Tab-separated table of C-alpha atoms in Angstrom:
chain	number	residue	atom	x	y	z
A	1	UNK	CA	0.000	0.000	0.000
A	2	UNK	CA	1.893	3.277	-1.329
A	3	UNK	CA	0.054	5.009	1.548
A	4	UNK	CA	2.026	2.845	4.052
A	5	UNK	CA	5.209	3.424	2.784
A	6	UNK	CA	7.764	6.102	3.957
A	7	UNK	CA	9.419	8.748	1.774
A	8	UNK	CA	12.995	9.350	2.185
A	9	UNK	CA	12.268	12.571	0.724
A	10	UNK	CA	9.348	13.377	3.083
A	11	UNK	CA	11.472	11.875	5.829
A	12	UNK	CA	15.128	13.322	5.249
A	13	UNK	CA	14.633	16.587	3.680
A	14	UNK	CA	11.384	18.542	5.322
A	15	UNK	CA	9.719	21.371	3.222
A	16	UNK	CA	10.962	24.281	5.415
A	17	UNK	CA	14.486	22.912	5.436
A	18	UNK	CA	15.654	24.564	8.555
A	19	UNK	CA	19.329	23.873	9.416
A	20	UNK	CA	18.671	21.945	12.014
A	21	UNK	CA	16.682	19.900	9.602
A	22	UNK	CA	19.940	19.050	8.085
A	23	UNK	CA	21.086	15.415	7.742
A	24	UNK	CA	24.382	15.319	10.123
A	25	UNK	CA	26.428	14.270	6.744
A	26	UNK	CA	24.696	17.339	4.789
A	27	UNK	CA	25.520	19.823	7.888
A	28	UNK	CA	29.572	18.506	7.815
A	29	UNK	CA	29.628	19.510	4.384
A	30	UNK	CA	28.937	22.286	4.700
A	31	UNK	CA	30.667	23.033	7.546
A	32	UNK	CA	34.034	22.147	6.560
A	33	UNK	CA	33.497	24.072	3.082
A	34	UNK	CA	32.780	26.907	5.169
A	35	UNK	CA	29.262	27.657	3.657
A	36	UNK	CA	27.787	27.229	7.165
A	37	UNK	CA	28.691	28.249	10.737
A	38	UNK	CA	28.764	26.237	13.430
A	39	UNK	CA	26.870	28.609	15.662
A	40	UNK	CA	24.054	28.908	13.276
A	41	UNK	CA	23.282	25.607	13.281
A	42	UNK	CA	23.774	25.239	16.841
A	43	UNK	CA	21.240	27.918	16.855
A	44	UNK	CA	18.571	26.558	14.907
A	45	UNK	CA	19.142	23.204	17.178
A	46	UNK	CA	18.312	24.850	20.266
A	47	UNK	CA	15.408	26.759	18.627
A	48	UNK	CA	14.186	23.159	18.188
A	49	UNK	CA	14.782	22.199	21.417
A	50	UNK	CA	12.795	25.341	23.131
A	51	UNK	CA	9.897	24.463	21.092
A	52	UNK	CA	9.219	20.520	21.379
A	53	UNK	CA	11.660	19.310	24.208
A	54	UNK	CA	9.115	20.264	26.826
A	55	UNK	CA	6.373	17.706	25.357
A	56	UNK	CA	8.803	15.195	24.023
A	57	UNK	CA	11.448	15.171	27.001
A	58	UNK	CA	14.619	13.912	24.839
A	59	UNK	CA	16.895	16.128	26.942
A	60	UNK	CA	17.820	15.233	31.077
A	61	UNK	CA	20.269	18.698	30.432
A	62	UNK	CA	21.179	20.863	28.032
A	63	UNK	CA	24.447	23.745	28.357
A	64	UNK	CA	23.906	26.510	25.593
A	65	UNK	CA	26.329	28.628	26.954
A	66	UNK	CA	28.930	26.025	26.661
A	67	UNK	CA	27.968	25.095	23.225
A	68	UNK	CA	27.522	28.464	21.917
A	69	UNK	CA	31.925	29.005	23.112
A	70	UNK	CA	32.414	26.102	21.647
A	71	UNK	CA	30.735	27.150	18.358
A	72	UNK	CA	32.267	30.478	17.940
A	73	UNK	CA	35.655	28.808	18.649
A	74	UNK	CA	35.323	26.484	15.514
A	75	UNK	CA	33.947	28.586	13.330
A	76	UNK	CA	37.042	30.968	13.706
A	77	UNK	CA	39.621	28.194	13.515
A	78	UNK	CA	40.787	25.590	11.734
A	79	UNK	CA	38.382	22.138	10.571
A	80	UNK	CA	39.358	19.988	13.331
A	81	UNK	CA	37.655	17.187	12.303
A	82	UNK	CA	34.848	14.960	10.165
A	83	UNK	CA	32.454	16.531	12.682
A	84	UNK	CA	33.531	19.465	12.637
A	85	UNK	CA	30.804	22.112	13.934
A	86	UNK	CA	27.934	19.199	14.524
A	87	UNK	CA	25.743	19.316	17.567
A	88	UNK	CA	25.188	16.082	19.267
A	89	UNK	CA	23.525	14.680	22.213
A	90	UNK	CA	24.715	11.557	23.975
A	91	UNK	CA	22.531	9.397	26.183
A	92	UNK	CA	22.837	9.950	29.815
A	93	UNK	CA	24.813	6.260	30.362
A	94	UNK	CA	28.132	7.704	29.038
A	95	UNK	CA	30.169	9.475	31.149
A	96	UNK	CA	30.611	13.421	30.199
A	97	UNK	CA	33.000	15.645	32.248
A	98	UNK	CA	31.202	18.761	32.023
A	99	UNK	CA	27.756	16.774	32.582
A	100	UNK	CA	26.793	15.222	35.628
A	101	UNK	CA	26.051	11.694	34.782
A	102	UNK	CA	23.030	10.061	36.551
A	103	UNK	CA	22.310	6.682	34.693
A	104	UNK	CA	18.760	7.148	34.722
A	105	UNK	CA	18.809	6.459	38.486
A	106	UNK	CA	18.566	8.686	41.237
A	107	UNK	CA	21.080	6.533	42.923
A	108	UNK	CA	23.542	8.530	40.853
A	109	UNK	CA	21.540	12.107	40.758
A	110	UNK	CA	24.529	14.035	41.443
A	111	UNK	CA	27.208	12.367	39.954
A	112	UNK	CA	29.726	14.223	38.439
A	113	UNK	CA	32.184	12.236	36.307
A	114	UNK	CA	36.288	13.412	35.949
A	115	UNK	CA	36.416	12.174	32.475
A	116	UNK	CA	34.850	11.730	29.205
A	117	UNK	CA	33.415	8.231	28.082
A	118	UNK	CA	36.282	7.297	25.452
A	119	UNK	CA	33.050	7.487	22.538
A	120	UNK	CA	32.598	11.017	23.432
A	121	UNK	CA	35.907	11.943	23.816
A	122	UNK	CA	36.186	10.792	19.746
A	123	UNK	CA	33.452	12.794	18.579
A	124	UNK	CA	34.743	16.039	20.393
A	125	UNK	CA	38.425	15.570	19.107
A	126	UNK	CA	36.797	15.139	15.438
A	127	UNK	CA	35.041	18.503	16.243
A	128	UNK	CA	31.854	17.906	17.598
A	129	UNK	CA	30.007	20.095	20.102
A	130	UNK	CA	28.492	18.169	22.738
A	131	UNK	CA	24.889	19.575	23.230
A	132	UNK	CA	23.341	17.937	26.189
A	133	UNK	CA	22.832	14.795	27.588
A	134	UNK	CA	19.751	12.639	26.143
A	135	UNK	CA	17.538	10.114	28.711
A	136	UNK	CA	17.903	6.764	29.285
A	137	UNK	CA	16.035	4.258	31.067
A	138	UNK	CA	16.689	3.338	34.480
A	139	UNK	CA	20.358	2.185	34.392
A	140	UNK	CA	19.734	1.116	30.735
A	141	UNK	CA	17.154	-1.101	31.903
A	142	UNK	CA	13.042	-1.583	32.225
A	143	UNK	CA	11.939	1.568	34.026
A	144	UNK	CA	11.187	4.201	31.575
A	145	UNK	CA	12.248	7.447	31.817
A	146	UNK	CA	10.487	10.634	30.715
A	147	UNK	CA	11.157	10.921	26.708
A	148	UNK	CA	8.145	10.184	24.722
A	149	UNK	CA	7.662	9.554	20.824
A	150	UNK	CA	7.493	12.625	18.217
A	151	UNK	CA	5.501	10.850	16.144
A	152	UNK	CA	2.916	10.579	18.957
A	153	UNK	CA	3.748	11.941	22.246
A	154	UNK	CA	0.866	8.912	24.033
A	155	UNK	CA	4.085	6.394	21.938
A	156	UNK	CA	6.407	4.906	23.854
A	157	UNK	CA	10.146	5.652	22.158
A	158	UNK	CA	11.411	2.700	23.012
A	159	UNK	CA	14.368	2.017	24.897
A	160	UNK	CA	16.762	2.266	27.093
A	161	UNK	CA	18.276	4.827	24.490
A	162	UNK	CA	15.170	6.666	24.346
A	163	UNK	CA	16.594	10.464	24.554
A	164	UNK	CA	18.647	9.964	21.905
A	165	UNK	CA	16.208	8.121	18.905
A	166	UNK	CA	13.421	11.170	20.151
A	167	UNK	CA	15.890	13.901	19.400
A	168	UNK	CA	16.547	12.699	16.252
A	169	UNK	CA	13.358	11.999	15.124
A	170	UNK	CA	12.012	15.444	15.895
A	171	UNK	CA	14.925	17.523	14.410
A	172	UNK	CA	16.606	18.084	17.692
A	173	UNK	CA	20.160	17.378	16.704
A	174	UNK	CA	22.082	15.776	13.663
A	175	UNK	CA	23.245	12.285	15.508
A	176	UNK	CA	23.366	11.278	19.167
A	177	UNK	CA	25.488	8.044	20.674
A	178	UNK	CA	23.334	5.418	22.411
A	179	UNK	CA	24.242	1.839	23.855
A	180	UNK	CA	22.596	-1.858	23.221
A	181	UNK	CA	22.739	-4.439	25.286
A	182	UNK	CA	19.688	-6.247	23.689
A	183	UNK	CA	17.930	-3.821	21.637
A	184	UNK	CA	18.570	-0.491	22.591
A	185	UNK	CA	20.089	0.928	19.786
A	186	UNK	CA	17.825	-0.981	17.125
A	187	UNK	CA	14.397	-0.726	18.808
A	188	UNK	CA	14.122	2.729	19.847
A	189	UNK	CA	15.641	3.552	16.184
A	190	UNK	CA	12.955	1.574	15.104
A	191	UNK	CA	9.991	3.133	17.042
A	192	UNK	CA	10.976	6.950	16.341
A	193	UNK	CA	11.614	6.251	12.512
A	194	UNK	CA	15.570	6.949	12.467
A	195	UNK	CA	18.476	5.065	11.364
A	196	UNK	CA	20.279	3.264	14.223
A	197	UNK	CA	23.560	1.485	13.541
A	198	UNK	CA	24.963	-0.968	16.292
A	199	UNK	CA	28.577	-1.899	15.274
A	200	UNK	CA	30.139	-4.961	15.235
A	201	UNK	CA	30.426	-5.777	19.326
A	202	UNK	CA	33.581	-4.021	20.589
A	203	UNK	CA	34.515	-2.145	17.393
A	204	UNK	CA	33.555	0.764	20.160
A	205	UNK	CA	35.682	1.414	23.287
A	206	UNK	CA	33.062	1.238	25.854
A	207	UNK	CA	35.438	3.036	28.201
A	208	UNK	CA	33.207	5.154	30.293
A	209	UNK	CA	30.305	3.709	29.879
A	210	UNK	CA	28.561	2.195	32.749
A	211	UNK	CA	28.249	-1.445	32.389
A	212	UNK	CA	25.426	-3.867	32.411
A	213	UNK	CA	27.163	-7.004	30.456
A	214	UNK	CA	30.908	-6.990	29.018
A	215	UNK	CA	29.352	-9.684	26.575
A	216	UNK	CA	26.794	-7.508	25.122
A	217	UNK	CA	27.317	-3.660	25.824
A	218	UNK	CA	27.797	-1.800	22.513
A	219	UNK	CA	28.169	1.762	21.765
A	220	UNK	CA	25.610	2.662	18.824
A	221	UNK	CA	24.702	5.932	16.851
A	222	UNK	CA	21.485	7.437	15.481
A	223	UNK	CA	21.135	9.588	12.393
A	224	UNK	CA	18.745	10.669	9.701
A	225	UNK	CA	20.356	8.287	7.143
A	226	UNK	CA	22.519	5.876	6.945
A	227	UNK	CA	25.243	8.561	5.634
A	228	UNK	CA	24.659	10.061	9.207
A	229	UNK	CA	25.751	6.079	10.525
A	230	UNK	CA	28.522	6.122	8.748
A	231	UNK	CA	30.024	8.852	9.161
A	232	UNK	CA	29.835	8.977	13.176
A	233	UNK	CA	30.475	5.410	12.676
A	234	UNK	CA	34.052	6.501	10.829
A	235	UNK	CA	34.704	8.138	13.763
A	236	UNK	CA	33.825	6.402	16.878
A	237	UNK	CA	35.781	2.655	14.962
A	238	UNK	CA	38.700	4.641	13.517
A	239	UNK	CA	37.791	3.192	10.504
A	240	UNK	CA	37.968	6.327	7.950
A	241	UNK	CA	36.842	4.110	4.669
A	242	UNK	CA	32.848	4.762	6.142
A	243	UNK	CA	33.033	8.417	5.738
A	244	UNK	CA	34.462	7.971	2.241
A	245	UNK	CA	31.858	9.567	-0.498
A	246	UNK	CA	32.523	7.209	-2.717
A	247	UNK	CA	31.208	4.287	-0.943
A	248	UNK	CA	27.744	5.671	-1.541
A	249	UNK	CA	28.159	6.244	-5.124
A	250	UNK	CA	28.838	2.911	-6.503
A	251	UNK	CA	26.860	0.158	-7.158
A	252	UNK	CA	26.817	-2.886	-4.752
A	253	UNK	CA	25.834	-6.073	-5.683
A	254	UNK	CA	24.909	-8.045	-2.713
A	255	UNK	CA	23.043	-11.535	-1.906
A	256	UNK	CA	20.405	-10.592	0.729
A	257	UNK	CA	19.232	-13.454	3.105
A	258	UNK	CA	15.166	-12.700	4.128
A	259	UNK	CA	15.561	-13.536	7.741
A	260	UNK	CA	11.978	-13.901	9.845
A	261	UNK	CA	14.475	-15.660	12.566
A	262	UNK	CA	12.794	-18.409	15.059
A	263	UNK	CA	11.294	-15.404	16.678
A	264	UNK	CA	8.962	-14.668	13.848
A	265	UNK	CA	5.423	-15.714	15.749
A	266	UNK	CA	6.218	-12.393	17.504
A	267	UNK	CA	5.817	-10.119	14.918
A	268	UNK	CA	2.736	-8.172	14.010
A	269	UNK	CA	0.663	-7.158	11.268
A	270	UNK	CA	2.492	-4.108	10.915
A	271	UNK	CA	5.683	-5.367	10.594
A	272	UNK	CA	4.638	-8.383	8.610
A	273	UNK	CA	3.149	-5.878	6.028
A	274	UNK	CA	6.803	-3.933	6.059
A	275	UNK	CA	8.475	-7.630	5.545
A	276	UNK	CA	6.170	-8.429	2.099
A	277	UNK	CA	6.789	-5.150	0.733
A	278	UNK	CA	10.768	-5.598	0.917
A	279	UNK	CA	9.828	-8.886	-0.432
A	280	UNK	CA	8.120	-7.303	-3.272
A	281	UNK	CA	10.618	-4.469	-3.864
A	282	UNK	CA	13.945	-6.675	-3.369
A	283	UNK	CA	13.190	-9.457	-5.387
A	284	UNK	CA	16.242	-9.518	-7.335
A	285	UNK	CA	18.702	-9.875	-4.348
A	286	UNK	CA	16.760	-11.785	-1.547
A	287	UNK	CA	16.751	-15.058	-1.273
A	288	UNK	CA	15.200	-17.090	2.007
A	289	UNK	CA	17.741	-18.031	5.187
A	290	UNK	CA	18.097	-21.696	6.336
A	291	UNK	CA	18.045	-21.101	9.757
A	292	UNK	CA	21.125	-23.551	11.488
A	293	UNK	CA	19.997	-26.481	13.598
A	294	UNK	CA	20.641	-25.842	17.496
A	295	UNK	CA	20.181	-21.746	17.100
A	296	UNK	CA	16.273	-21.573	17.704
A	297	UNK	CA	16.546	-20.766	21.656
A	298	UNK	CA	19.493	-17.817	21.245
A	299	UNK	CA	16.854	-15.262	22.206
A	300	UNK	CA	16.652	-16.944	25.349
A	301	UNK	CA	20.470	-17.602	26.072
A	302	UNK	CA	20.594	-13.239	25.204
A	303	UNK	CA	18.236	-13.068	28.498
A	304	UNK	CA	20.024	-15.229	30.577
A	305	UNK	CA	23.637	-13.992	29.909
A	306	UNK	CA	22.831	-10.073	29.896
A	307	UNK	CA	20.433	-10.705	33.630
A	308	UNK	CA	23.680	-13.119	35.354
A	309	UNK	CA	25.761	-9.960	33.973
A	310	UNK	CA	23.935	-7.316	34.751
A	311	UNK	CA	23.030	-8.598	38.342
A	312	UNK	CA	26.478	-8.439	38.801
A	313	UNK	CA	27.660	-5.591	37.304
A	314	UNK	CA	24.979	-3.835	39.477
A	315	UNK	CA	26.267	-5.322	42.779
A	316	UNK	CA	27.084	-2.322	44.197
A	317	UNK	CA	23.755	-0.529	43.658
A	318	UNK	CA	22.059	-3.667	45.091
A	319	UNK	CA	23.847	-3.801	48.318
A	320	UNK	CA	24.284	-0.574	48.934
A	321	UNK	CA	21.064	1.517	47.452
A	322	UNK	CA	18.440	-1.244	47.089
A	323	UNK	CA	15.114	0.708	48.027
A	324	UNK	CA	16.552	3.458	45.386
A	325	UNK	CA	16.296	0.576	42.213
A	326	UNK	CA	12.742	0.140	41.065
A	327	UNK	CA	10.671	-3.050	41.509
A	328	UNK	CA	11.282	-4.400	37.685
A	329	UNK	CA	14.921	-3.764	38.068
A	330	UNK	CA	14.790	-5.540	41.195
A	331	UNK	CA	13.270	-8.479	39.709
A	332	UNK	CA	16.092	-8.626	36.975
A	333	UNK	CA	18.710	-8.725	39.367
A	334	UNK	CA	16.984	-11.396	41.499
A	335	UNK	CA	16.363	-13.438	38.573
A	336	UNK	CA	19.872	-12.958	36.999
A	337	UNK	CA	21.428	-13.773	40.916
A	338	UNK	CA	19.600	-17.066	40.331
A	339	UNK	CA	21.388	-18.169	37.458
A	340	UNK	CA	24.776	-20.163	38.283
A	341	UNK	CA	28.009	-19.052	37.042
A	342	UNK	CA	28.207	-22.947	35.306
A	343	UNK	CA	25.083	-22.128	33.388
A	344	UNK	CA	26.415	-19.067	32.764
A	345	UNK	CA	29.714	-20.656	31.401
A	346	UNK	CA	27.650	-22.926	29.046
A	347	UNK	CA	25.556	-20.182	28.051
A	348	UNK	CA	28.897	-18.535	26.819
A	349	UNK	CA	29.939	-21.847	25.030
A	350	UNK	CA	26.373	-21.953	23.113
A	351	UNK	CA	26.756	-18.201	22.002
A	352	UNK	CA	30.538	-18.963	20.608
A	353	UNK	CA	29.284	-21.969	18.607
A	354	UNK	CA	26.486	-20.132	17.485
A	355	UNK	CA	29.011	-17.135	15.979
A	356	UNK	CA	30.837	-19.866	13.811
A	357	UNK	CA	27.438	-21.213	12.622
A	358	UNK	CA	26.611	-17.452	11.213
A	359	UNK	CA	30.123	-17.136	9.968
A	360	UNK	CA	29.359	-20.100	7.769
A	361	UNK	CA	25.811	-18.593	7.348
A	362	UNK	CA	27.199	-15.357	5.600
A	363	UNK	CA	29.109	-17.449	2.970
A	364	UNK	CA	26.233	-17.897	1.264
A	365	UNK	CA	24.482	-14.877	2.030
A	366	UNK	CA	26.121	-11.004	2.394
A	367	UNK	CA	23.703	-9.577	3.985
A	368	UNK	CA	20.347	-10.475	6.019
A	369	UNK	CA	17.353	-8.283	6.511
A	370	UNK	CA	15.334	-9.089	9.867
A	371	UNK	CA	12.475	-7.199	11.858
A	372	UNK	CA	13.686	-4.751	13.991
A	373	UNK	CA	10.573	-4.941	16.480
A	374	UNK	CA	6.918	-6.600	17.070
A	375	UNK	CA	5.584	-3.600	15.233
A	376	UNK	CA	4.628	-0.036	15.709
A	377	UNK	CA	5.721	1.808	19.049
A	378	UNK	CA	3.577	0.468	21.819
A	379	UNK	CA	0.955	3.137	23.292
A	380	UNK	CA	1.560	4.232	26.893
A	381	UNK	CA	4.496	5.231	28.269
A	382	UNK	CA	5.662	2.652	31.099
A	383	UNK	CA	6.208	-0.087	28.372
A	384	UNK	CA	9.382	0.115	26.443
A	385	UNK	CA	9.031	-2.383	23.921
A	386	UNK	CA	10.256	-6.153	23.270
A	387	UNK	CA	13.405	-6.624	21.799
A	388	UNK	CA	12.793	-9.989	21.116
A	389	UNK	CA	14.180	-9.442	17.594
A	390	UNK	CA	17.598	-7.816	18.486
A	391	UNK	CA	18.579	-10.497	20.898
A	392	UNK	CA	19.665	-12.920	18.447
A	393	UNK	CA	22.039	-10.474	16.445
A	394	UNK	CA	23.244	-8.353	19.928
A	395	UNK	CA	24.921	-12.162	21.132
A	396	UNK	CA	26.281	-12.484	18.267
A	397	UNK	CA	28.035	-9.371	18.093
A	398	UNK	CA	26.803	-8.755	14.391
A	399	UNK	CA	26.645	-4.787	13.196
A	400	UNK	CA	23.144	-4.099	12.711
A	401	UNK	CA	21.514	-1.007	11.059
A	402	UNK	CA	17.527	0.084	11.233
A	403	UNK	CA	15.952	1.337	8.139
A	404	UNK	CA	13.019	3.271	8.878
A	405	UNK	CA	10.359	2.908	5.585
A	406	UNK	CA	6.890	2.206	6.031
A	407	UNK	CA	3.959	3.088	8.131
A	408	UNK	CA	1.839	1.065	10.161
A	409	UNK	CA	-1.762	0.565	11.380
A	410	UNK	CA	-1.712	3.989	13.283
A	411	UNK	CA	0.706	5.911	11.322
A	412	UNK	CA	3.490	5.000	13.181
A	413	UNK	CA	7.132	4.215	11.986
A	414	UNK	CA	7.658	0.186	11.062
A	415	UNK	CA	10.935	-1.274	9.647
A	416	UNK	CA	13.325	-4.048	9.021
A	417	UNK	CA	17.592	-4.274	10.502
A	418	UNK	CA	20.080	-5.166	7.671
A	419	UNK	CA	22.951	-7.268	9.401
A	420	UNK	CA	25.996	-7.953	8.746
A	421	UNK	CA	28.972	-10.467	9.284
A	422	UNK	CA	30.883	-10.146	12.141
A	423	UNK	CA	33.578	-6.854	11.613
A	424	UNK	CA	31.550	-6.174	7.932
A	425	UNK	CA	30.659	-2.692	9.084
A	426	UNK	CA	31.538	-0.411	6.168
A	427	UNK	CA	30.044	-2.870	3.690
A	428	UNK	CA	27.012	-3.600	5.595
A	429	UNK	CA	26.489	0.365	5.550
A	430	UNK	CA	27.396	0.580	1.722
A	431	UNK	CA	24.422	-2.048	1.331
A	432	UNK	CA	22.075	-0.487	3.446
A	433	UNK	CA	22.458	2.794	1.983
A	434	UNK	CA	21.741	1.566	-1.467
A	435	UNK	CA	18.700	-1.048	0.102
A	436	UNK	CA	17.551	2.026	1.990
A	437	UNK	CA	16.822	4.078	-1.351
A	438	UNK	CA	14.769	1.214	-2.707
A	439	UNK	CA	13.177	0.551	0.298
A	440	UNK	CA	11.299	3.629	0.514
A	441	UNK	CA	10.503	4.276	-3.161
C-alpha cells in the first residue's frame, strides 16, 4: 500500500528545510566548506529544542552557553575534524566531564564524572560540540524514563536509548550516541523512525560507559540516514573508509538473506506488512535463510547472559542503594542472581558456537534483513518495547543497522535491521544505503 510506505524525501529533507533539519552528513559539508557556521546551526538546534523538548522530554540537560563558546571557537579556527561544527547529544549512560552523569537512576543524581566516556571523547576531538545529555532508562534497563515519541507523544520511544532516537526523530540534533545491550540501539531507532547502527560488538571502546554485560554492551549511533551512521560510525571505529563519499556512489551487488528468525510468531501485522513489501521491492537480491539447527533458543540464552551480567555488574547498587532501584529492576537482578556461574559458562559456550554457525551462514548470504521490532511503538508510556528481535544479532556481536520505511496501522514508523557479518561494518552500511533508497521508493 503506497500510503504505508515512507518517503525518504518526506522523511530526510522537510519542506521548510531549517538547518537543524539538516542530515548530520549534509551539515559537515557544509561546515568544513565553510558555507555554514557552526553557531548557526547550533542555533537553529536549540530553537528546536525550546519548542518541542518540553512535550517530548529527549533532553535530562542541556548547556547553551557552553555550546555556543564552543561554536564560535570552531567557526574561527581551523576544521578539526569529520564533525567538525555538529551538535550532538549523547545518552545519559556515558560518562561526560562537564555533565553530571546520573544513569537514569537517582542513585547517581549528582554524579559528576572526571572524564569523558572514550566514545565522546572521539566525537569532540573530530570537532563535535556536545549539546546535552539525552535520557535513558533506568540504568539502561526496564523503568522508563520521561522521553516520549514525536511521532505521537501517548508512543512509547522505546528504549533504554530513548533520549537519543526522540531527538533525532524530531529535528533536535544531527546524531546522538546510544548503547545496546539487547535492543537499545535498534528498537528505539525503530519506534521513532531513524536510522540506528549498532557496530560490530567491541569495534567501540566502551570506556566510560557504565556497564550492564561486558558480553553484550555496545556503543551505537542514530542519524537521519545511513550517511549520518557512517560517518559517526568513521569516527567512533577509527575506521575512515565509512566516511568515504565514494562508498555511496557505486553500485553494490549483494546476496540478501530474508531472515523472519525463530522469533517470527512475535511479529505483528504491521511489521509483517513492512516484511512483504521488501519482499516485493527486493526481489532480485533476496533469497530465504536456512536457519542452522541448534540456534532456535538464542533469544533466550541473550536473556540469561545479559540478567547473570547485569546482576552483577549492578552489585554495588544492590547492596548498597536497594530501596533506590525500582521493583522491575529488582526483579532482573533477582532473577539474573539465580542463574549459576556454570550455566552461565555454558551459556557462553552456546553463544561462541552459534558465531561460527553465522560465519558459515554469511558465505552464502552477504547480507540479512530481519524485523527490527513486534511492530509499531507500543501506546503508553511505562512499556518500552520487546526486543525480542535484536537479541539474536546483539549475542552475536553482528553490526546491525535500522531502516526506517513504512507506516503502520496507526501511522506510526515500522521497519526491518540489515545485518551484517561479524567486523563487515563499512560494507554492511554501503548495502544499506543503497537497500535504503529502494526501500522507501
Amino acid at each position: 500500500n503506497p500510503k504505508q510506505r515512507y518517503s525518504l524525501k518526506a522523511m530526510h529533507t522537510p519542506p521548510s528545510r531549517a538547518l537543524h533539519q539538516l542530515d548530520a552528513w549534509e551539515a559537515a559539508g557544509l561546515l568544513a566548506r565553510r558555507e555554514l557556521k557552526a553557531v548557526d546551526l547550533l542555533a537553529s538546534c536549540l530553537d528546536r529544542i525550546e519548542q518541542r523538548d518540553h512535550e517530548v522530554h529527549a533532553f535530562v540537560r542541556v548547556n547553551r552557553a557552553a555550546a555556543f563558546k564552543l561554536a564560535i571557537e570552531l567557526d574561527a579556527g581551523s576544521v578539526r575534524g569529520l564533525l567538525h561544527g555538529l551538535p550532538f547529544g549523547v545518552k545519559d549512560l556515558l560518562d561526560t566531564a562537564d555533565f553530571p552523569t546520573a544513569y537514569g537512576s537517582p542513585i547517581y543524581e549528582t554524579h559528576q564524572p572526571v572524564a569523558d566516556a572514550a566514545a565522546v571523547s572521539l566525537c569532540r576531538e573530530a570537532g563535535a560540540v556536545l549539546l546535552g545529555k539525552t535520557v535513558t532508562t533506568e540504568l539502561a534497563n526496564l523503568y522508563a524514563g520521561a522521553t516520549r515519541n514525536p511521532h505521537n507523544l501517548a508512543h512509547t520511544p522505546g528504549g533504554s536509548s530513548s533520549g537519543s532516537a526522540a531527538a533525532i526523530a524530531d529535528f533536535m540534533v544531527p546524531f546522538a550516541l546510544g548503547t545496546q545491550t539487547a535492543g537499545s540501539v535498534i528498537r528505539p531507532a525503530a519506534f521513532c523512525g531513524v536510522v540506528g547502527f549498532k557496530p560490530t560488538h567491541n569495534r567501540v571502546p566502551k570506556a566510560g560507559v557504565k556497564a550492564l554485560s561486558e558480553t553484550l554492551d555496545s556503543v551505537g549511533v542514530f542519524g537521519r540516514s545511513v550517511r549520518d551512521a557512517a560517518l559517526i560510525g568513521a569516527v567512533l571505529t577509527g575506521d575512515s573508509g565509512m566516511a568515504n563519499p565514494a562508498l555511496f556512489t557505486q553500485s553494490h551487488a549483494a546476496r540478501v538473506g530474508l531472515c523472519q528468525t525463530p522469533d517470527w510468531t512475535a511479529a505483528d501485522a504491521d511489521t509483517r506488512r513492512a516484511w512483504v513489501h521488501a519482499e516485493k521491492v527486493l526481489a532480485d537480491v533476496v533469497r530465504p535463510v536456512v536457519w542452522p539447527d541448534g540456534m532456535n533458543n538464542l533469544a533466550t540464552v541473550h536473556q540469561d547472559i545479559q540478567n547473570f551480567e547485569t546482576a552483577r555488574s549492578l552489585s554495588h547498587e544492590r547492596l548498597i542503594h536497594l530501596n533506590q532501584i525500582s521493583k522491575p529492576l529488582q526483579a532482573r537482578i533477582a532473577e539474573g542472581l539465580a542463574i549459576t556461574g556454570e550455566t552461565h559458562a555454558r551459556h557462553l559456550r552456546t553463544a561462541a558456537a552459534a558465531r561460527e554457525k553465522m560465519d558459515a551462514l554469511f558465505r552464502v548470504h552477504d547480507f540479512i534483513l530481519a524485523p527490527s521490532s513486534v511492530g509499531e511503538a507500543p501506546a503508553g508510556l511505562d512499556f518500552t518495547g520487546d526486543p525480542v528481535f535484536c537479541r539474536t544479532w546483539t549475542l552475536l556481536g553482528l553490526p546491525c543497522i535500522h531502516l526506517p520505511f513504512f507506516k503502520g496501522s496507526t501511522g506510526m514508523p515500522v521497519g526491518l535491521q540489515l545485518v551484517g557479518a561479524y567486523g563487515d561494518d563499512r560494507r554492511l552500511l554501503a548495502a544499506a544505503h543503497v537497500l535504503h533508497a529502494r526501500l522507501a521508493f
